[in-house]
Coordinates of C-alpha atoms in Angstrom, one line a residue:
M1 CA 84.7 50.0 99.6
V2 CA 85.8 53.3 101.1
T3 CA 89.2 54.4 99.8
S4 CA 91.6 57.1 101.0
A5 CA 90.6 59.0 97.8
T6 CA 87.0 58.8 98.8
V7 CA 87.7 60.1 102.3
S8 CA 89.8 62.9 100.9
G9 CA 87.2 63.9 98.4
F10 CA 84.5 63.8 101.1
R11 CA 86.6 66.0 103.4
S12 CA 87.2 68.5 100.6
A13 CA 83.5 68.6 99.8
V14 CA 82.6 69.2 103.5
L15 CA 85.2 72.0 103.8
V16 CA 83.8 73.7 100.7
A17 CA 80.2 73.2 101.8
L18 CA 81.0 74.9 105.1
L19 CA 82.4 78.0 103.5
V20 CA 79.0 79.7 103.5
L21 CA 79.3 79.7 107.3
A22 CA 82.2 82.1 107.0
F23 CA 79.5 84.8 106.4
S24 CA 77.2 86.0 109.1
T25 CA 73.5 85.8 108.9
Q26 CA 73.5 89.6 108.5
Q27 CA 76.0 89.4 105.6
L28 CA 73.9 86.8 103.8
A29 CA 70.8 88.8 104.2
F30 CA 72.6 91.9 103.0
G31 CA 73.8 89.9 99.9
A32 CA 70.2 89.1 99.1
D33 CA 69.1 92.7 99.6
L34 CA 72.0 94.0 97.5
I35 CA 71.3 91.8 94.5
S36 CA 67.6 92.6 94.7
A37 CA 68.3 96.3 94.7
L38 CA 70.7 96.0 91.8
V39 CA 68.3 94.0 89.7
S40 CA 65.4 96.4 90.4
A41 CA 67.5 99.3 89.2
R42 CA 68.6 97.6 86.0
P43 CA 68.9 100.2 83.1
S44 CA 65.9 99.8 80.8
C45 CA 67.6 101.0 77.7
H46 CA 69.6 98.9 75.3
P47 CA 73.2 98.2 76.3
I48 CA 75.8 100.6 75.1
S49 CA 77.6 98.4 72.5
S50 CA 80.1 100.9 71.2
S51 CA 82.1 104.0 72.2
R52 CA 84.2 106.5 70.4
D53 CA 87.9 106.4 71.0
D54 CA 89.0 109.6 69.2
G55 CA 90.6 111.0 72.3
Q56 CA 88.1 113.9 72.6
E57 CA 87.2 114.9 76.1
D58 CA 83.5 114.4 75.5
A59 CA 83.6 111.3 73.4
T60 CA 80.0 110.4 74.0
E61 CA 78.3 107.3 72.7
P62 CA 75.5 107.8 70.1
L63 CA 72.8 107.6 72.7
T64 CA 69.4 109.1 71.9
D65 CA 67.7 111.4 74.3
D66 CA 65.2 108.7 75.1
E67 CA 68.0 106.3 76.0
V68 CA 69.7 108.9 78.2
Q69 CA 66.5 109.5 80.0
K70 CA 65.9 105.8 80.7
L71 CA 69.5 105.4 81.9
A72 CA 69.1 108.5 84.1
Q73 CA 65.8 107.1 85.6
S74 CA 67.5 103.8 86.5
H75 CA 70.5 105.7 88.0
S76 CA 68.1 107.8 90.1
A77 CA 66.2 104.7 91.2
M78 CA 69.5 103.2 92.5
K79 CA 70.4 106.4 94.3
R80 CA 67.0 106.4 96.0
L81 CA 67.7 102.9 97.2
V82 CA 71.2 103.7 98.4
P83 CA 70.5 105.2 101.9
Q84 CA 68.4 102.4 103.1
L85 CA 70.6 99.7 101.5
A86 CA 73.8 101.3 102.9
S87 CA 72.3 101.3 106.4
L88 CA 72.0 97.5 106.3
L89 CA 75.7 97.0 105.4
P90 CA 77.2 94.9 108.2
F91 CA 80.7 95.4 109.5
E92 CA 82.5 95.4 112.8
E93 CA 82.8 99.0 114.0
N94 CA 86.3 100.4 114.8
T95 CA 88.1 97.5 113.1
T96 CA 90.9 97.8 110.6
G97 CA 92.1 95.2 108.2
I98 CA 93.4 94.4 104.7
V99 CA 91.2 92.9 102.0
M100 CA 92.8 90.9 99.2
A101 CA 91.3 89.2 96.2
A102 CA 92.4 86.5 93.7
S103 CA 91.3 83.8 91.4
R104 CA 92.8 80.4 91.4
Y105 CA 95.2 81.6 88.7
S106 CA 96.5 84.7 90.7
L107 CA 96.4 83.0 94.1
P108 CA 100.2 82.1 93.9
S109 CA 101.0 85.8 93.3
L110 CA 98.8 86.8 96.2
L111 CA 100.6 84.4 98.6
V112 CA 103.9 86.1 97.7
S113 CA 102.3 89.6 98.1
L114 CA 100.9 88.5 101.5
R115 CA 104.4 87.3 102.6
L116 CA 105.8 90.6 101.6
L117 CA 103.1 92.4 103.6
R118 CA 104.1 90.4 106.7
R119 CA 107.8 91.3 106.2
T120 CA 106.9 94.9 106.9
G121 CA 106.0 93.9 110.4
S122 CA 102.3 94.4 109.8
R123 CA 100.0 92.2 112.0
L124 CA 96.8 93.6 110.5
P125 CA 94.3 90.8 109.9
V126 CA 93.7 89.9 106.2
E127 CA 90.6 88.5 104.5
V128 CA 91.3 86.9 101.2
F129 CA 88.3 86.7 98.8
L130 CA 88.0 84.2 96.1
P131 CA 85.3 84.6 93.4
S132 CA 83.8 81.1 93.6
R133 CA 84.2 77.6 95.1
A134 CA 86.1 76.6 92.0
D135 CA 88.9 79.0 93.1
Y136 CA 89.1 77.5 96.6
D137 CA 92.4 75.7 97.5
V138 CA 92.0 73.6 100.6
T139 CA 95.7 73.5 101.5
V140 CA 96.1 77.2 101.0
C141 CA 93.0 78.2 102.8
R142 CA 93.2 75.7 105.7
E143 CA 96.9 75.5 106.3
V144 CA 98.9 78.3 104.7
L145 CA 96.8 81.4 105.2
P146 CA 96.1 80.9 108.9
K147 CA 99.9 80.9 109.5
L148 CA 100.0 84.3 107.8
H149 CA 97.1 85.7 109.9
A150 CA 94.7 85.5 107.0
R151 CA 91.5 83.6 106.1
C152 CA 89.6 82.7 102.9
L153 CA 86.1 83.7 102.0
V154 CA 84.2 82.7 98.8
L155 CA 82.4 85.7 97.4
S156 CA 79.7 83.8 95.5
D157 CA 78.5 82.3 98.8
A158 CA 77.6 85.7 100.1
Q159 CA 74.9 86.0 97.4
R160 CA 73.6 82.5 97.4
P161 CA 70.4 83.3 99.4
S162 CA 69.2 85.7 96.7
R163 CA 66.4 84.4 94.5
F164 CA 67.9 86.4 91.7
S165 CA 70.6 84.8 89.5
V166 CA 74.0 86.3 89.9
K167 CA 76.7 86.6 87.3
N168 CA 79.4 84.1 86.6
S169 CA 82.1 84.2 89.1
K170 CA 84.6 85.5 86.5
D171 CA 82.3 88.5 86.0
L172 CA 81.8 89.4 89.6
P173 CA 83.1 92.9 90.5
L174 CA 85.7 91.3 92.8
Q175 CA 87.3 94.4 94.3
T176 CA 84.0 96.1 95.2
F177 CA 82.2 93.1 96.5
S178 CA 85.2 92.0 98.5
I179 CA 85.3 95.3 100.3
L180 CA 81.5 95.2 100.8
F181 CA 81.5 91.7 102.4
S182 CA 84.7 92.2 104.4
T183 CA 84.1 92.5 108.2
F184 CA 86.4 95.5 108.6
Q185 CA 85.3 99.1 108.9
R186 CA 88.6 100.6 107.7
V187 CA 89.9 98.8 104.7
L188 CA 93.1 98.7 102.6
F189 CA 92.3 96.7 99.5
L190 CA 95.1 95.1 97.6
N191 CA 94.9 92.9 94.6
A192 CA 97.0 89.8 94.1
H193 CA 99.9 91.8 92.6
S194 CA 100.1 94.6 95.1
F195 CA 101.9 94.9 98.4
P196 CA 103.2 97.6 100.7
A197 CA 106.9 98.2 101.2
H198 CA 106.3 99.5 104.7
D199 CA 103.8 98.8 107.5
P200 CA 100.5 100.3 106.3
E201 CA 98.9 100.5 109.7
P202 CA 100.0 104.1 110.4
L203 CA 98.2 105.3 107.2
F204 CA 94.8 104.6 108.8
D205 CA 95.4 107.2 111.6
S206 CA 96.7 110.1 109.5
P207 CA 95.6 112.3 106.7
P208 CA 94.4 111.9 104.0
F209 CA 92.6 108.7 105.2
N210 CA 91.3 110.0 108.5
T211 CA 90.1 113.2 106.8
H212 CA 88.6 111.9 103.6
G213 CA 88.0 108.2 104.2
L214 CA 88.7 107.3 100.5
V215 CA 92.2 107.3 99.0
T216 CA 93.3 106.3 95.5
W217 CA 96.5 106.4 93.6
P218 CA 97.2 107.7 90.0
A219 CA 97.5 105.7 86.9
A220 CA 99.9 106.7 84.1
W221 CA 97.1 108.1 81.8
P222 CA 94.8 111.0 82.0
Y223 CA 91.2 110.6 83.3
S224 CA 88.6 110.7 80.6
A225 CA 84.9 110.1 80.9
S226 CA 81.7 111.0 79.2
A227 CA 80.2 114.3 80.5
R228 CA 76.8 112.8 79.9
F229 CA 77.4 110.5 82.9
Y230 CA 78.0 113.4 85.2
N231 CA 75.6 116.0 83.7
D232 CA 72.7 113.7 82.8
L233 CA 73.0 110.8 85.2
A234 CA 74.8 111.9 88.3
G235 CA 73.2 115.4 88.1
V236 CA 76.5 117.2 88.7
S237 CA 77.0 120.1 86.3
F238 CA 80.7 120.2 85.5
T239 CA 83.2 118.7 83.2
P240 CA 84.4 115.4 84.8
S241 CA 88.1 116.1 84.6
S242 CA 87.6 119.3 86.6
A243 CA 87.0 117.1 89.7
I244 CA 88.9 113.9 89.0
Q245 CA 92.4 114.8 88.0
Y246 CA 93.6 111.5 86.5
A247 CA 92.8 107.9 86.1
T248 CA 92.9 105.5 89.1
Q249 CA 95.6 102.9 89.4
D250 CA 94.3 99.4 89.7
G251 CA 95.4 97.3 92.7
M252 CA 95.0 99.4 95.8
V253 CA 92.4 101.6 97.5
M254 CA 91.7 102.7 101.1
L255 CA 88.1 103.1 102.3
D256 CA 86.3 103.8 105.5
K257 CA 82.9 102.2 105.4
A258 CA 81.6 104.5 108.1
L259 CA 82.0 107.4 105.7
H260 CA 81.6 105.7 102.4
R261 CA 79.1 102.9 102.7
E262 CA 76.9 104.7 100.3
T263 CA 79.8 105.1 97.9
L264 CA 80.2 101.4 98.0
M265 CA 76.6 100.9 97.0
M266 CA 77.0 103.0 93.9
M267 CA 80.3 101.3 93.1
A268 CA 78.5 98.0 93.2
Y269 CA 75.8 99.3 90.8
Y270 CA 78.3 100.7 88.3
N271 CA 80.2 97.5 88.3
Y272 CA 77.3 95.1 88.2
F273 CA 76.2 96.9 85.0
G274 CA 79.6 98.0 84.0
P275 CA 80.3 95.8 80.9
E276 CA 76.9 96.8 79.4
Y277 CA 76.7 100.4 80.4
Y278 CA 79.0 102.2 82.8
Y279 CA 82.4 101.1 81.8
H280 CA 81.7 102.7 78.4
L281 CA 80.5 105.9 79.9
L282 CA 83.4 106.2 82.4
K283 CA 86.3 105.6 80.1
Q284 CA 85.7 107.6 76.9
G285 CA 88.8 108.4 74.9
S286 CA 91.1 106.9 77.5
Q287 CA 94.6 105.7 76.8
D288 CA 93.9 102.8 79.1
V289 CA 92.8 99.7 77.1
V290 CA 91.2 97.9 80.1
T291 CA 88.1 99.2 81.8
G292 CA 86.9 98.0 85.1
E293 CA 86.3 98.5 88.8
K294 CA 89.1 101.1 89.3
D295 CA 87.1 103.4 87.0
T296 CA 84.0 103.4 89.2
I297 CA 85.5 104.4 92.6
L298 CA 85.7 108.1 92.3
P299 CA 82.7 108.6 90.0
A300 CA 80.6 106.9 92.7
A301 CA 81.9 109.4 95.3
V302 CA 81.3 112.3 93.0
A303 CA 77.8 111.2 92.2
L304 CA 77.1 111.3 96.0
R305 CA 79.1 114.4 96.7
A306 CA 81.3 112.4 99.0
P307 CA 84.9 113.3 99.9
F308 CA 87.9 111.6 98.4
Y309 CA 91.6 112.1 98.0
Q310 CA 93.7 111.3 94.9
V311 CA 97.4 111.0 95.6
K312 CA 99.1 113.7 93.6
S313 CA 102.6 112.4 93.3
G314 CA 103.4 110.6 90.1
L315 CA 103.9 106.9 90.0
R316 CA 107.4 105.3 89.5
L317 CA 108.3 102.5 87.2
L318 CA 110.9 99.9 88.1
G319 CA 112.7 97.7 85.7
R320 CA 115.7 97.6 83.4
L321 CA 116.4 100.2 80.8
G322 CA 118.8 99.5 77.9
A323 CA 120.3 96.6 79.8
G324 CA 121.7 95.0 76.7
H325 CA 121.8 91.5 78.1
G326 CA 121.1 89.3 75.1
E327 CA 120.7 90.1 71.5
T328 CA 117.0 90.8 71.7
D329 CA 117.0 92.6 75.0
E330 CA 117.9 96.2 74.0
K331 CA 114.7 97.8 74.9
E332 CA 113.2 99.1 78.1
S333 CA 111.9 96.5 80.5
I334 CA 109.3 97.7 82.9
M335 CA 108.7 95.3 85.8
A336 CA 106.7 97.1 88.5
I337 CA 104.8 100.3 89.4
V338 CA 105.6 102.1 92.7
Q339 CA 103.2 104.5 94.4
A340 CA 104.0 107.2 97.0
D341 CA 103.2 107.4 100.7
P342 CA 99.8 109.0 100.8
S343 CA 100.5 110.8 104.2
A344 CA 103.7 112.4 102.8
D345 CA 101.8 113.3 99.6
F346 CA 99.1 115.0 101.7
D347 CA 101.7 117.1 103.5
T348 CA 103.3 118.3 100.3
K349 CA 100.3 120.5 99.2
A350 CA 96.8 121.3 100.4
P351 CA 94.3 118.9 98.8
H352 CA 92.4 120.1 95.8
V353 CA 89.0 121.6 96.5
A354 CA 87.6 119.0 94.2
Q355 CA 89.1 116.2 96.2
D356 CA 87.6 117.6 99.4
L357 CA 84.1 118.1 98.1
G358 CA 83.9 115.5 95.4
V359 CA 82.8 118.1 92.9
G360 CA 83.8 121.4 91.2
G361 CA 86.8 123.6 91.7
H362 CA 88.9 123.4 88.5
D363 CA 88.5 124.1 84.8
N364 CA 89.7 121.9 82.0
A365 CA 93.0 123.8 81.6
G366 CA 93.8 123.2 85.2
A367 CA 93.0 119.5 84.9
R368 CA 95.2 119.2 81.8
K369 CA 98.0 120.9 83.6
Q370 CA 97.7 118.5 86.5
Q371 CA 97.8 115.6 84.0
N372 CA 101.0 117.0 82.6
V373 CA 102.5 117.3 86.1
L374 CA 101.6 113.7 86.6
A375 CA 103.3 112.6 83.4
S376 CA 106.4 114.7 84.1
S377 CA 106.7 113.4 87.7
T378 CA 106.6 109.8 86.6
T379 CA 110.1 108.4 87.1
R380 CA 111.6 105.3 85.9
L381 CA 113.9 102.5 87.0
G382 CA 114.7 103.4 90.5
M383 CA 115.3 107.1 90.1
T384 CA 114.7 109.0 93.3
T385 CA 111.7 111.2 94.1
S386 CA 111.0 113.5 97.0
L387 CA 108.4 111.2 98.6
R388 CA 108.9 107.8 100.2
P389 CA 107.8 104.9 97.9
F390 CA 105.2 102.9 99.6
F391 CA 103.1 100.5 97.4
V392 CA 104.4 98.2 94.7
N393 CA 102.3 96.6 91.9
T394 CA 103.9 93.8 89.9
A395 CA 101.0 93.0 87.5
M396 CA 103.2 93.7 84.5
A397 CA 105.6 91.0 85.6
P398 CA 103.8 88.8 88.2
L399 CA 106.0 87.3 90.9
D400 CA 106.2 83.8 89.4
P401 CA 109.9 82.8 89.9
A402 CA 109.6 79.9 87.4
K403 CA 108.8 82.4 84.6
L404 CA 111.1 85.2 85.9
L405 CA 114.1 82.7 85.8
E406 CA 113.5 81.6 82.2
A407 CA 116.4 82.2 79.8
G408 CA 115.8 85.6 78.3
G409 CA 113.4 86.5 81.0
P410 CA 113.6 89.4 83.5
A411 CA 116.1 87.7 85.9
M412 CA 118.2 85.7 83.4
T413 CA 119.8 86.7 80.1
S414 CA 119.4 84.6 77.0
E415 CA 123.0 83.4 77.7
G416 CA 122.0 82.1 81.1
K417 CA 123.4 84.9 83.3
F418 CA 121.5 85.8 86.4
V419 CA 120.7 89.6 86.6
R420 CA 118.7 91.9 88.8
M421 CA 115.2 92.8 87.6
Y422 CA 115.0 96.4 89.0
A423 CA 118.5 97.7 88.3
V424 CA 121.0 97.8 85.5
E425 CA 124.0 99.6 87.1
K426 CA 125.3 99.5 90.7
D427 CA 124.2 103.1 91.1
D428 CA 120.6 102.0 90.2
E429 CA 120.8 99.3 92.8
D430 CA 122.2 101.7 95.5
R431 CA 119.6 104.3 94.7
L432 CA 116.7 101.8 95.0
I433 CA 118.0 100.6 98.4
E434 CA 118.3 104.2 99.6
D435 CA 114.8 105.1 98.5
F436 CA 113.1 102.1 100.1
G437 CA 115.4 101.9 103.1
F438 CA 116.2 98.2 102.2
D439 CA 116.9 96.0 99.2
L440 CA 113.4 95.7 97.8
E441 CA 114.4 93.2 95.1
Q442 CA 116.1 90.9 97.6
R443 CA 113.0 91.0 99.9
I444 CA 110.8 90.1 96.9
W445 CA 113.0 87.1 96.1
E446 CA 113.1 86.0 99.7
S447 CA 109.3 85.9 99.7
M448 CA 109.1 84.1 96.4
A449 CA 111.6 81.6 97.8
E450 CA 109.4 81.0 100.9
E451 CA 106.5 80.2 98.7
A452 CA 108.4 78.2 96.1
C453 CA 110.2 76.1 98.7
R454 CA 106.9 75.2 100.2
T455 CA 105.7 73.5 97.0
D456 CA 108.5 72.9 94.5
E457 CA 111.9 71.6 95.6
E458 CA 113.5 72.0 92.1
L459 CA 112.4 75.6 91.8
C460 CA 113.6 76.2 95.4
T461 CA 117.0 75.0 94.4
R462 CA 117.1 77.3 91.3
I463 CA 116.2 80.3 93.4
G464 CA 119.0 79.3 95.7
R465 CA 121.5 79.5 92.8
Y466 CA 120.1 82.9 91.9
F467 CA 120.6 84.1 95.4
E468 CA 124.2 82.9 95.5
T469 CA 124.9 84.9 92.3
V470 CA 123.0 88.0 92.9
F471 CA 122.6 88.4 96.6
D472 CA 125.6 86.5 97.9
G473 CA 123.4 83.6 99.0
F474 CA 121.4 85.4 101.7
G475 CA 117.7 84.7 102.2
V476 CA 117.3 81.1 101.1
R477 CA 117.5 78.3 103.5

């Protein structure tokens, strides 16, 4: 007997099975070639199982000369494969779009971030990459995303034709591979917790993007990597911090494939073998406890002498400081990271020589000075800076209204009083509105309400009560 559940299950199976058709024949062939190249250039030495964390600039692993030589040989083998492999990378020329990525766990946050993107007025197409078929949500991918001018792609399907086994979906370098298999030439990558406060389209037609083709934003900690990676593997004779001024913020990057397709190949290599080798080499002595894809972007460019631009302006931190709401809430509460407009940043000072060339140009003292400038320019809790805030990352407090509205949480005191998440005093609120040109926090709650009211009537009602108290009821219908 055929039941409705059977029909529903069959339809879901068919939809998932057809996902592979989302990739072109060229993309599927490239996926096979990419995995083949990566496997052929696998390092032949033992994995790097430990690293020093004593904070020294050259905190190098206890590698023997023989191990370094083997690692260098594998690295050189990949670099020899890069030109031919990069020439096979398929994408639609002269196209611009946004690439986002999420697992099934972060997909709800991505939907809020996507709604926030659309509230800027941006109509740029969006490709949403999911690691595996297990992350695919039929309703979201077939009904919700098309209404937001976006579509789903399942990353693991792009590598299925390969005769080589690929890693588990949870281990896939999601950011790098999503950019690789996107159809766009000019890409803004955003993770599930990142969104622009303004329309990002003008950024593609102005410096630094149209001069460098690769733009990153600063993290809150200094850059630190093993000199052996650069001197012995990449063949660049300089101290790494002399070219890369500070660590890269996770969550956003702009890249032009016409200029950086080879950079992408090396990023794929570093990430594919990242946990075993390259993450250890690229994050020696760092204050950052998490290593990953963000740490491979600029080293890949440096290894190929490709241009790149690091936004110089310090990040901003948004949240509540000394709010004193509730007995246990007397400490700083950081909710989000804000990054500057890259075009405005470019205009504030000529780009560093190292950023133009990918190598050379500064000594260690200069790098340390730049890191100190970054630290001193980091502002908190809505304080104004000279440059327009542009990107927001909410990974420290994901945009999950159910959790945000818990008693004692970011938006509600332990006594049950609704409060703003990004401001303590009225002056903080006014300053934030002045800096962004609108009430960022209200816009975030409006977007969370749109998503919550689609799926959860009770949560929708709770957000409505929050709006009535904090925003005079505007934004929730």
